[in-house]
Short mmCIF file of C-alpha atoms in Angstrom, two decimals:
data_model
loop_
_atom_site.label_atom_id
_atom_site.label_comp_id
_atom_site.label_asym_id
_atom_site.label_seq_id
_atom_site.Cartn_x
_atom_site.Cartn_y
_atom_site.Cartn_z
CA MET A 25 191.79 7.17 5.70
CA GLY A 26 188.24 7.09 4.36
CA THR A 27 186.18 5.02 1.89
CA GLN A 28 184.35 7.22 -0.60
CA LEU A 29 180.66 6.34 -1.52
CA PHE A 30 177.77 7.79 -2.83
CA ALA A 31 174.30 7.92 -1.71
CA ARG A 32 171.06 8.35 -3.88
CA ALA A 33 167.52 8.95 -2.85
CA ASN A 34 164.64 9.88 -4.83
CA GLY A 35 167.04 11.43 -7.59
CA ARG A 36 168.95 13.49 -5.13
CA GLY A 37 172.97 12.65 -4.62
CA ALA A 38 174.69 13.03 -1.33
CA ARG A 39 178.53 12.18 -0.78
CA ILE A 40 179.16 10.60 2.46
CA THR A 41 182.46 9.01 4.14
CA VAL A 42 182.36 5.71 5.61
CA ILE A 43 184.97 5.08 8.15
CA GLY A 44 187.34 2.78 6.69
CA SER A 45 187.23 0.68 10.35
CA LEU A 46 183.54 0.21 9.42
CA VAL A 47 184.76 -2.34 6.18
CA LEU A 48 186.96 -4.21 9.01
CA ILE A 49 184.40 -4.84 11.46
CA LEU A 50 182.20 -6.04 8.63
CA ALA A 51 184.65 -8.38 7.05
CA ALA A 52 185.19 -9.98 10.90
CA ALA A 53 181.54 -10.03 10.97
CA LEU A 54 181.61 -12.40 8.09
CA ALA A 55 184.15 -14.61 9.35
CA GLY A 56 182.10 -15.21 12.39
CA TYR A 57 180.75 -12.52 14.77
CA PRO A 58 181.81 -8.85 14.98
CA ALA A 59 185.10 -8.04 16.32
CA ARG A 60 183.76 -4.69 18.06
CA ALA A 61 182.15 -4.88 21.44
CA GLU A 62 178.26 -5.56 21.59
CA PRO A 63 176.21 -4.13 24.52
CA ALA A 64 175.19 -7.14 26.78
CA GLU A 65 172.01 -9.08 25.93
CA PRO A 66 169.29 -7.88 28.14
CA ALA A 67 168.01 -9.85 30.52
CA PRO A 68 165.23 -12.27 29.78
CA ALA A 69 161.81 -10.86 28.64
CA SER A 70 159.39 -9.96 32.16
CA ALA A 71 156.03 -11.01 32.40
CA ALA A 72 155.02 -7.47 31.38
CA VAL A 73 156.60 -7.77 28.03
CA THR A 74 154.93 -10.95 27.09
CA SER A 75 151.88 -9.73 28.09
CA GLY A 76 152.37 -6.98 25.61
CA ARG A 77 153.71 -4.20 27.99
CA PRO A 78 156.41 -2.20 27.22
CA ALA A 79 159.79 -3.60 27.64
CA ASN A 80 161.39 -2.55 31.38
CA SER A 81 157.97 -0.98 32.65
CA SER A 82 155.20 -1.05 35.48
CA SER A 83 151.66 -2.55 35.04
CA GLU A 84 151.05 0.49 33.02
CA PRO A 85 151.92 1.32 29.46
CA ARG A 86 154.09 3.77 28.61
CA LEU A 87 151.88 6.72 27.03
CA ASP A 88 154.02 9.62 27.28
CA GLU A 89 154.15 10.99 23.57
CA SER A 90 150.55 10.01 22.96
CA LEU A 91 149.58 11.90 26.45
CA GLU A 92 151.59 14.75 25.01
CA TYR A 93 150.26 15.15 21.75
CA LEU A 94 146.70 14.95 23.26
CA LYS A 95 147.78 17.56 26.01
CA THR A 96 149.23 19.98 23.42
CA THR A 97 146.92 19.65 20.40
CA TYR A 98 143.88 19.76 22.39
CA LYS A 99 144.66 21.55 25.48
CA LEU A 100 143.79 18.95 27.91
CA ASP A 101 144.62 17.93 31.25
CA GLU A 102 146.19 14.64 32.36
CA ALA A 103 143.31 13.06 33.28
CA GLU A 104 140.98 13.93 30.38
CA ALA A 105 143.89 13.16 27.84
CA ARG A 106 144.08 9.59 29.47
CA ARG A 107 140.39 9.32 29.26
CA ARG A 108 140.50 9.57 25.80
CA LEU A 109 142.95 7.02 25.45
CA GLU A 110 140.95 4.41 27.63
CA LEU A 111 137.98 5.18 25.17
CA GLN A 112 140.21 4.39 22.34
CA SER A 113 141.24 1.40 23.92
CA ARG A 114 137.73 0.04 23.65
CA ALA A 115 136.49 1.83 20.62
CA ALA A 116 137.19 -1.16 18.20
CA GLY A 117 135.09 -3.60 20.38
CA LEU A 118 132.33 -1.05 20.64
CA ALA A 119 132.06 -0.35 16.81
CA ASP A 120 131.59 -4.48 16.28
CA ARG A 121 128.99 -4.57 18.95
CA ALA A 122 127.06 -1.55 16.85
CA ARG A 123 127.93 -3.00 13.48
CA ALA A 124 126.35 -6.76 14.73
CA ALA A 125 123.11 -4.57 15.34
CA VAL A 126 122.67 -2.48 12.30
CA GLY A 127 125.37 -4.01 9.63
CA GLU A 128 126.13 -1.69 6.64
CA GLU A 129 123.65 1.07 8.21
CA LEU A 130 126.89 1.75 10.58
CA LEU A 131 128.03 4.44 8.20
CA ASP A 132 131.41 5.37 9.84
CA VAL A 133 132.75 5.66 13.63
CA TRP A 134 135.55 8.08 14.65
CA MET A 135 136.90 9.52 17.66
CA ASP A 136 136.34 13.08 17.57
CA GLN A 137 138.73 14.80 19.19
CA ALA A 138 138.09 18.29 18.23
CA GLY A 139 134.48 17.53 19.50
CA GLY A 140 135.35 16.67 23.10
CA GLY A 141 136.91 13.49 22.51
CA LYS A 142 133.77 11.35 22.19
CA LEU A 143 133.39 8.10 19.96
CA THR A 144 130.86 8.94 17.19
CA LEU A 145 129.26 6.57 15.39
CA LEU A 146 126.96 7.61 12.14
CA THR A 147 123.94 5.29 11.55
CA SER A 148 120.19 5.71 10.15
CA GLU A 149 119.45 3.37 13.07
CA PRO A 150 120.99 4.76 16.44
CA GLU A 151 118.00 3.44 18.56
CA LYS A 152 119.43 -0.45 17.38
CA ALA A 153 123.13 0.73 17.82
CA ARG A 154 122.19 2.19 21.43
CA THR A 155 120.58 -1.42 22.41
CA ALA A 156 123.52 -3.02 21.39
CA LEU A 157 125.83 -0.77 23.51
CA GLY A 158 123.67 -1.46 26.33
CA GLU A 159 125.44 0.69 29.50
CA SER A 160 128.32 1.28 27.14
CA ALA A 161 126.37 3.86 25.61
CA ASP A 162 127.20 6.50 28.14
CA ALA A 163 128.44 10.08 28.10
CA GLN A 164 131.67 9.34 25.89
CA ILE A 165 129.68 8.00 22.98
CA ARG A 166 127.78 9.87 20.22
CA LEU A 167 125.10 8.35 18.23
CA VAL A 168 124.32 10.68 15.03
CA LYS A 169 121.21 9.57 13.15
CA SER A 170 122.26 9.68 9.32
CA ARG A 171 119.80 11.64 6.82
CA PHE A 172 120.14 8.59 4.34
CA THR A 173 120.32 4.81 4.82
CA ALA A 174 123.20 3.02 2.98
CA ALA A 175 121.32 2.17 0.43
CA GLN A 176 120.12 5.16 -0.82
CA LEU A 177 123.64 6.17 -0.58
CA GLU A 178 124.76 3.54 -3.06
CA THR A 179 122.04 4.05 -5.30
CA ALA A 180 122.92 7.70 -5.19
CA ARG A 181 126.69 6.93 -6.09
CA ARG A 182 125.59 4.69 -9.20
CA GLU A 183 123.43 7.68 -10.31
CA VAL A 184 126.23 9.78 -10.45
CA ALA A 185 128.47 7.25 -11.97
CA THR A 186 126.19 6.54 -15.02
CA ARG A 187 125.80 10.23 -15.53
CA LEU A 188 129.74 10.52 -15.77
CA ALA A 189 130.16 7.12 -17.83
CA GLY A 190 132.60 7.61 -20.32
CA VAL A 191 134.60 10.55 -19.02
CA LYS A 192 138.29 9.69 -18.45
CA GLY A 193 139.98 10.80 -15.16
CA VAL A 194 136.53 10.70 -13.07
CA THR A 195 136.09 8.92 -10.01
CA VAL A 196 132.87 8.71 -7.94
CA ASN A 197 133.01 7.76 -4.70
CA LEU A 198 130.81 8.03 -1.34
CA ASP A 199 131.85 10.24 1.55
CA PRO A 200 130.06 8.77 4.42
CA ARG A 201 130.70 11.09 7.06
CA ALA A 202 129.27 14.00 4.85
CA GLU A 203 126.96 11.80 3.37
CA SER A 204 127.35 12.97 -0.05
CA ILE A 205 128.76 11.58 -3.43
CA ARG A 206 132.25 13.10 -4.24
CA VAL A 207 133.19 13.53 -7.95
CA ARG A 208 136.95 13.82 -8.62
CA TYR A 209 138.47 14.98 -11.41
CA LEU A 210 142.33 15.62 -12.05
CA THR A 211 142.75 18.01 -14.87
CA GLY A 212 146.14 18.23 -16.93
CA PRO A 213 147.10 19.11 -20.28
CA ARG A 214 144.46 16.51 -21.75
CA ARG A 215 142.13 16.93 -19.03
CA ALA A 216 140.67 20.35 -19.07
CA ASP A 217 136.81 19.81 -19.52
CA THR A 218 135.78 21.08 -16.07
CA GLY A 219 132.72 22.57 -17.41
CA ASN A 220 131.30 19.24 -18.79
CA VAL A 221 131.72 17.74 -15.41
CA ARG A 222 130.31 20.15 -13.21
CA ARG A 223 127.33 20.02 -15.71
CA ARG A 224 126.83 16.25 -16.05
CA SER A 225 127.51 15.81 -12.16
CA GLY A 226 124.75 18.52 -11.09
CA SER A 227 124.38 19.25 -7.73
CA GLN A 228 122.34 16.75 -5.93
CA THR A 229 120.65 13.20 -7.37
CA ALA A 230 117.05 12.41 -7.76
CA GLY A 231 116.66 11.00 -3.90
CA GLY A 232 118.25 14.37 -2.73
CA VAL A 233 122.01 13.29 -1.81
CA PRO A 234 124.57 16.05 -2.15
CA ILE A 235 127.22 16.08 -4.48
CA GLN A 236 130.45 17.25 -4.29
CA VAL A 237 132.69 17.81 -7.37
CA ASP A 238 136.43 18.10 -6.74
CA ILE A 239 138.35 19.75 -9.76
CA ARG A 240 141.94 20.66 -9.34
CA PRO A 241 145.43 20.31 -11.16
CA SER A 242 146.89 16.70 -10.76
CA PRO A 243 149.67 17.02 -7.98
CA PRO A 244 153.12 16.95 -7.87
CA PRO A 245 154.72 13.32 -7.53
CA GLY A 246 154.26 12.37 -3.81
CA GLU A 247 157.69 11.23 -1.80
CA GLN A 248 158.87 7.87 -0.60
CA ARG A 249 160.69 8.59 2.35
CA SER A 250 163.78 6.34 1.62
CA CYS A 251 167.00 7.87 1.66
CA ASP A 252 170.23 7.67 3.78
CA ILE A 253 171.72 6.35 9.70
CA MET A 254 172.08 4.82 13.10
CA ALA A 255 173.24 2.15 15.05
CA CYS A 256 172.10 -0.20 17.50
CA ASP A 257 172.33 -3.38 19.48
CA THR A 258 170.72 -6.64 19.02
CA PRO A 259 167.83 -8.02 19.18
CA MET A 260 166.65 -6.35 15.48
CA ARG A 261 163.55 -4.73 15.99
CA GLY A 262 161.05 -1.98 14.24
CA GLY A 263 162.58 1.16 14.05
CA LEU A 264 165.98 0.79 13.26
CA ARG A 265 168.08 2.13 10.52
CA LEU A 266 168.56 -0.15 7.63
CA HIS A 267 171.27 0.72 5.28
CA ILE A 268 171.01 -0.35 1.52
CA LYS A 269 173.64 -2.07 -0.99
CA ARG A 270 172.01 -0.89 -4.21
CA ASP A 271 172.58 -2.44 -7.52
CA THR A 272 174.38 1.03 -8.91
CA GLY A 273 176.86 0.66 -6.36
CA ASP A 274 175.27 3.30 -4.28
CA TRP A 275 173.81 3.25 -0.82
CA GLY A 276 170.62 4.39 0.66
CA SER A 277 168.56 3.61 3.73
CA CYS A 278 164.90 2.87 5.40
CA THR A 279 163.66 2.15 8.55
CA SER A 280 162.75 -1.34 9.67
CA GLY A 281 159.21 -1.98 10.83
CA PHE A 282 158.20 -5.33 12.23
CA ASN A 283 159.48 -9.01 12.30
CA LEU A 284 157.61 -11.60 10.61
CA ARG A 285 157.63 -15.61 10.66
CA GLY A 286 156.37 -17.74 7.64
CA SER A 287 154.25 -20.67 7.94
CA GLY A 288 153.44 -23.30 5.47
CA GLY A 289 154.79 -23.48 1.66
CA SER A 290 158.72 -23.30 1.24
CA GLY A 291 158.92 -20.56 3.56
CA ASP A 292 157.42 -22.43 6.71
CA GLY A 293 159.08 -21.24 9.88
CA TRP A 294 161.39 -18.71 8.15
CA VAL A 295 162.22 -15.41 9.83
CA TYR A 296 161.67 -12.05 7.94
CA LEU A 297 161.82 -8.39 8.57
CA LEU A 298 159.41 -5.94 7.26
CA THR A 299 160.24 -2.57 5.81
CA ALA A 300 158.81 -0.47 2.93
CA GLY A 301 158.36 -2.10 -0.60
CA HIS A 302 160.23 0.66 -2.62
CA CYS A 303 163.35 0.08 -0.51
CA ALA A 304 163.98 -2.81 -1.98
CA LEU A 305 162.42 -2.55 -5.54
CA THR A 306 164.70 0.78 -6.16
CA PRO A 307 166.40 1.07 -8.37
CA GLY A 308 166.56 -3.14 -9.15
CA PRO A 309 166.06 -5.54 -10.14
CA LYS A 310 169.16 -7.19 -8.73
CA ARG A 311 168.66 -8.39 -5.10
CA GLN A 312 169.80 -5.94 -2.57
CA CYS A 313 171.42 -6.45 0.76
CA PHE A 314 169.95 -4.54 3.82
CA TYR A 315 172.76 -3.72 6.98
CA HIS A 316 172.65 -2.31 10.39
CA ASN A 317 175.21 -1.18 12.55
CA GLY A 318 177.52 -2.38 9.54
CA LEU A 319 176.51 -5.67 9.95
CA PRO A 320 174.53 -7.62 7.17
CA VAL A 321 170.88 -8.32 8.70
CA VAL A 322 168.59 -9.06 5.69
CA TRP A 323 168.47 -9.40 1.79
CA GLU A 324 166.02 -9.73 -0.88
CA LYS A 325 164.34 -13.25 -1.56
CA ALA A 326 165.61 -14.63 -4.96
CA ALA A 327 163.73 -15.26 -7.80
CA SER A 328 165.08 -18.17 -8.40
CA GLY A 329 167.81 -20.33 -8.34
CA SER A 330 170.76 -20.01 -5.62
CA GLU A 331 170.34 -17.31 -2.67
CA SER A 332 173.53 -16.86 -2.68
CA GLY A 333 175.31 -13.53 -2.89
CA CYS A 334 173.98 -9.62 -2.61
CA LEU A 335 173.54 -7.95 -5.70
CA THR A 336 173.51 -11.43 -7.96
CA GLY A 337 170.20 -12.57 -9.94
CA GLU A 338 166.90 -10.91 -9.61
CA GLY A 339 164.64 -10.26 -6.54
CA ASN A 340 161.26 -12.24 -6.07
CA THR A 341 159.04 -9.36 -6.74
CA ASN A 342 156.22 -11.50 -4.98
CA TYR A 343 158.09 -10.65 -1.50
CA ALA A 344 158.32 -6.98 -2.42
CA LYS A 345 155.31 -4.73 -3.94
CA ASN A 346 154.77 -1.19 -4.51
CA LEU A 347 151.50 -0.13 -5.45
CA ILE A 348 150.94 3.25 -4.09
CA ASN A 349 147.85 4.09 -6.72
CA GLY A 350 144.58 2.48 -5.43
CA GLN A 351 145.18 0.01 -2.93
CA LEU A 352 148.28 1.28 -1.62
CA ILE A 353 150.41 -1.53 -0.85
CA ASP A 354 153.78 -1.03 -0.16
CA TYR A 355 156.18 -3.96 1.46
CA ALA A 356 159.28 -5.67 1.38
CA ILE A 357 159.15 -8.94 3.34
CA LEU A 358 162.93 -9.69 3.71
CA PRO A 359 164.56 -13.02 4.70
CA TYR A 360 167.50 -12.69 7.64
CA TYR A 361 170.92 -13.00 5.37
CA THR A 362 172.37 -16.64 5.94
CA GLU A 363 175.46 -16.63 4.22
CA GLY A 364 178.92 -17.04 5.41
CA ALA A 365 177.20 -16.79 9.16
CA ASN A 366 173.35 -17.08 10.77
CA TRP A 367 172.45 -13.80 10.75
CA SER A 368 168.77 -14.29 11.93
CA GLY A 369 170.63 -16.47 14.72
CA TYR A 370 172.53 -13.32 15.61
CA TRP A 371 169.91 -10.74 15.09
CA LEU A 372 166.69 -12.46 16.11
CA ASN A 373 166.63 -16.26 16.68
CA GLY A 374 169.26 -16.14 19.13
CA ARG A 375 167.71 -13.58 21.48
CA SER A 376 165.06 -13.62 24.04
CA ARG A 377 162.65 -11.10 22.35
CA HIS A 378 161.52 -11.00 18.84
CA ASN A 379 158.50 -8.60 19.07
CA LEU A 380 159.92 -5.19 19.61
CA VAL A 381 159.71 -1.68 18.08
CA GLN A 382 162.37 1.11 19.24
CA ALA A 383 161.11 4.31 20.81
CA GLN A 384 163.38 7.17 21.20
CA CYS A 385 162.73 10.55 22.76
CA VAL A 386 161.34 13.43 20.33
CA SER A 387 157.88 14.52 21.25
CA PRO A 388 155.99 17.32 19.41
CA THR A 389 157.28 19.62 22.37
CA ALA A 390 160.58 17.86 23.44
CA LYS A 391 158.71 17.02 27.16
CA PRO A 392 158.16 14.37 28.46
CA CYS A 393 159.26 10.97 26.89
CA THR A 394 160.84 7.52 27.51
CA SER A 395 163.25 5.92 25.39
CA GLY A 396 163.61 2.21 25.48
CA THR A 397 161.22 -0.42 23.55
CA TYR A 398 157.47 -1.75 23.30
CA ALA A 399 156.80 -5.59 22.98
CA ILE A 400 153.90 -5.77 19.86
CA SER A 401 151.41 -8.07 21.72
CA GLY A 402 148.66 -7.80 18.56
CA LEU A 403 147.56 -5.78 15.44
CA TYR A 404 144.30 -3.93 14.20
CA ALA A 405 143.00 -4.84 11.21
CA TRP A 406 142.44 -1.91 8.47
CA ALA A 407 138.24 -2.56 9.03
CA GLN A 408 138.94 -1.90 12.77
CA ILE A 409 140.88 1.31 12.86
CA GLN A 410 139.10 4.49 13.16
CA THR A 411 139.75 8.13 12.67
CA GLY A 412 140.95 10.16 15.87
CA TRP A 413 143.06 7.77 16.91
CA ILE A 414 146.25 8.52 18.77
CA VAL A 415 149.02 6.35 17.33
CA CYS A 416 153.03 6.51 17.00
CA SER A 417 155.93 5.75 14.85
CA THR A 418 159.24 5.82 15.07
CA GLY A 419 161.28 6.65 12.24
CA THR A 420 165.16 7.11 11.20
CA GLY A 421 165.37 9.93 8.69
CA THR A 422 168.59 11.59 7.95
CA ASN A 423 170.42 13.25 4.85
CA GLU A 424 173.53 10.91 5.10
CA VAL A 425 174.10 7.38 5.44
CA TYR A 426 176.37 6.04 8.76
CA ASN A 427 175.67 9.62 9.75
CA SER A 428 173.30 11.59 12.10
CA LYS A 429 173.06 14.60 10.12
CA VAL A 430 169.39 15.32 9.74
CA PRO A 431 167.23 17.79 7.68
CA THR A 432 166.56 21.29 9.20
CA GLY A 433 164.27 21.17 11.54
CA TYR A 434 163.64 17.46 11.55
CA VAL A 435 164.42 14.94 14.51
CA PRO A 436 164.59 11.30 14.02
CA GLY A 437 162.71 9.22 16.39
CA THR A 438 159.37 8.63 17.91
CA LYS A 439 156.34 10.89 16.88
CA CYS A 440 152.78 10.74 17.86
CA GLY A 441 149.79 11.88 15.95
CA GLU A 442 146.43 11.18 15.37
CA ILE A 443 144.59 9.48 12.49
CA SER A 444 142.91 11.68 9.71
CA SER A 445 142.16 9.18 7.04
CA LYS A 446 142.14 5.20 6.28
CA THR A 447 140.85 6.11 2.92
CA CYS A 448 143.69 7.29 1.02
CA SER A 449 144.47 6.00 -2.84
CA ASP A 450 147.90 7.75 -2.99
CA TYR A 451 149.77 10.46 -1.20
CA TYR A 452 147.42 13.43 -1.91
CA ASN A 453 143.68 11.57 -2.20
CA CYS A 454 142.75 10.84 1.60
CA ASN A 455 139.03 11.93 2.00
CA PRO A 456 136.53 10.02 3.47
CA SER A 457 135.11 8.98 -0.13
CA GLY A 458 138.31 7.54 -1.21
CA TYR A 459 138.55 3.93 -2.46
CA GLY A 460 142.22 3.40 -1.04
CA GLN A 461 143.38 1.74 2.16
CA GLY A 462 146.23 4.11 3.07
CA ILE A 463 146.27 5.47 6.67
CA ALA A 464 147.29 9.16 6.68
CA VAL A 465 148.36 10.44 10.11
CA ASN A 466 149.45 14.08 10.99
CA ILE A 467 153.12 13.05 11.64
CA CYS A 468 155.91 14.38 10.13
CA THR A 469 158.42 12.10 8.28
CA ARG A 470 161.21 12.66 5.89
CA ALA A 471 163.45 10.58 3.52
CA GLY A 472 164.69 7.47 5.29
CA ASP A 473 161.95 6.93 7.18
CA SER A 474 160.24 4.71 4.87
CA GLY A 475 159.38 1.11 6.52
CA SER A 476 158.89 2.84 10.02
CA PRO A 477 156.58 1.02 12.49
CA LEU A 478 152.84 2.66 12.97
CA PHE A 479 151.87 1.25 16.63
CA SER A 480 150.17 2.25 19.41
CA GLN A 481 151.90 3.06 22.91
CA LEU A 482 148.15 2.39 24.56
CA ASP A 483 148.16 -1.47 23.75
CA SER A 484 151.09 -2.28 21.50
CA ARG A 485 149.18 -3.37 18.83
CA ALA A 486 150.74 -2.71 15.22
CA TYR A 487 148.85 -0.86 12.47
CA GLY A 488 151.24 -0.67 9.73
CA ILE A 489 154.74 0.72 7.97
CA LEU A 490 155.25 4.08 6.16
CA SER A 491 155.20 4.30 2.76
CA GLY A 492 155.47 8.18 2.31
CA GLY A 493 153.67 11.27 1.55
CA PRO A 494 153.27 14.81 0.02
CA SER A 495 156.72 15.85 -1.07
CA ARG A 496 158.39 18.14 2.14
CA ASP A 497 162.07 17.29 0.92
CA GLY A 498 164.14 20.12 2.87
CA LEU A 499 161.55 21.48 4.42
CA PRO A 500 161.39 21.39 8.58
CA CYS A 501 158.70 19.81 10.29
CA ASP A 502 155.06 22.15 10.09
CA LEU A 503 152.29 20.33 11.38
CA SER A 504 150.03 23.79 10.73
CA SER A 505 150.74 22.65 6.49
CA TYR A 506 147.78 21.27 5.22
CA LEU A 507 150.70 18.86 3.70
CA GLU A 508 152.78 17.70 6.64
CA TYR A 509 151.20 13.99 7.36
CA SER A 510 152.34 10.51 6.36
CA VAL A 511 150.70 7.67 4.75
CA PHE A 512 150.93 4.18 6.14
CA SER A 513 150.22 0.81 4.18
CA PRO A 514 147.88 -1.24 6.78
CA LEU A 515 149.26 -4.62 7.99
CA MET A 516 146.01 -6.26 8.03
CA GLY A 517 143.01 -5.86 5.53
CA ASP A 518 139.09 -5.89 5.94
CA GLY A 519 138.62 -9.95 5.41
CA THR A 520 136.92 -9.71 2.42
CA GLY A 521 139.85 -9.30 0.00
CA GLY A 522 138.29 -5.83 -1.21
CA HIS A 523 140.95 -4.02 0.96
CA PRO A 524 143.82 -6.45 1.53
CA GLY A 525 146.49 -5.34 4.14
CA ILE A 526 150.14 -6.32 3.61
CA LEU A 527 150.27 -9.65 5.28
CA ASP A 528 147.12 -11.01 3.10
CA TYR A 529 148.48 -9.63 0.14
CA ALA A 530 151.76 -11.17 0.69
CA SER A 531 150.32 -14.48 1.88
CA ARG A 532 148.70 -14.68 -1.39
CA ALA A 533 151.13 -13.68 -3.71
CA THR A 534 153.96 -15.74 -2.03
CA GLY A 535 152.17 -18.90 -0.78
CA VAL A 536 153.68 -18.60 2.75
CA THR A 537 151.40 -17.50 5.41
CA MET A 538 153.22 -14.07 6.77
CA ASN A 539 152.31 -13.82 10.46
CA LEU A 540 153.25 -10.87 12.74
CA ILE A 541 155.30 -12.17 15.45
CA THR A 542 153.31 -10.91 18.57
CA THR A 543 155.11 -13.01 21.23
CA ALA A 544 158.65 -12.66 22.78
CA GLY A 545 159.81 -16.02 21.44
CA GLY A 546 157.63 -15.98 18.68
#
């Protein structure tokens, strides 16, 4: 016999059956540890893991899906694909050296995969940049002299903003790569004065900087990828299914991102699991509990009073945010469950590896790939990330809770793709002139993937977690569609406060310094 539940995600209902024995397993777990057999704990982490290499690997990182993406997309041989990934591993350091020499005159940096896989730097002072790069300024690097200086472009932006002062629904931003000013005006029932916007914008500024006017209807709402899957052994890691007991009595699901540890304040030394904010805040406001494989894992931080009991009291909203218009901050920082048993000890602290993300074979062409784990050894801040970099994410999207049924044409697992933008202000506005900080990647995701870790197979560094993307519900993966991409919230920002990442923002909000775990025993 089975227990009947109802799952709801993004307004959609799906009836599901949970095997009755699952309830018995959970009850046994709360009395101690699981009644069912668990796979044996792996041997202690090797030197390869502590150095940031994938677990169970040789001295070379496992790059199957990243190489396959490059080889398939750009028709490359193995050697050329590896050269591009090696260049990517040096790209952030090379950009830092050029920026130290030319400052804000380094207008943009990107890996031009379509243009021969060269690291491209756009600057008004290419000779200074070349001198700073020294011998590194070789055939793999392209230095492009800009037509305008950074100061000229900023003057142009202010000029256009002045022209359009008082017009509601208009944003004016720089497009540094195109060296132009982009005016964006979303039309709607009360915003149809497109002729006025075009006239007032003009075609260029007094200094000759071109102006692009982007006028289009407001897009449909984006889709956040939470929904309703999968079972794994310990330790808890990124890329695993989280089942969520909602305060409506329904169940939903997301994907785990990364493990964190707090320092200072009331959370000193506490261990947390990171996933997307909307996974915890929907529907709200009662505290929700998160399970994996039928066992408690984490729960929402209590707003006040006792931490005891799921679905009792309200959650602490400093530990969960869902700001998807502008900065694109979408996080839930969830303490490990402690009621009845020390689940942090079971899932993480009592295990030998705390800094893992899971990889599961689903390459773009179904060849080749290697399932296993990656040991996260560091992270890239938003300011360091460049478009054209190859990155990967592991998601668990399915249509049903406690089941592996998946949408037509979609297979959960690890997928790799290319960063196309790092300035998304929502799920539809990801052009270079954007003022946001969402990271767009041409990776296919679906409901249930929210919170998925974005990381590099190349150097085992973390980038961010999945927030959502254009609505693709019920559609097969189709990377030829201009709407088939996903938007991730960055872990760290630019260091100035203007673009705070999840850890920056959450540390300020909670008073606890949130740290990504980057060592096996962290």
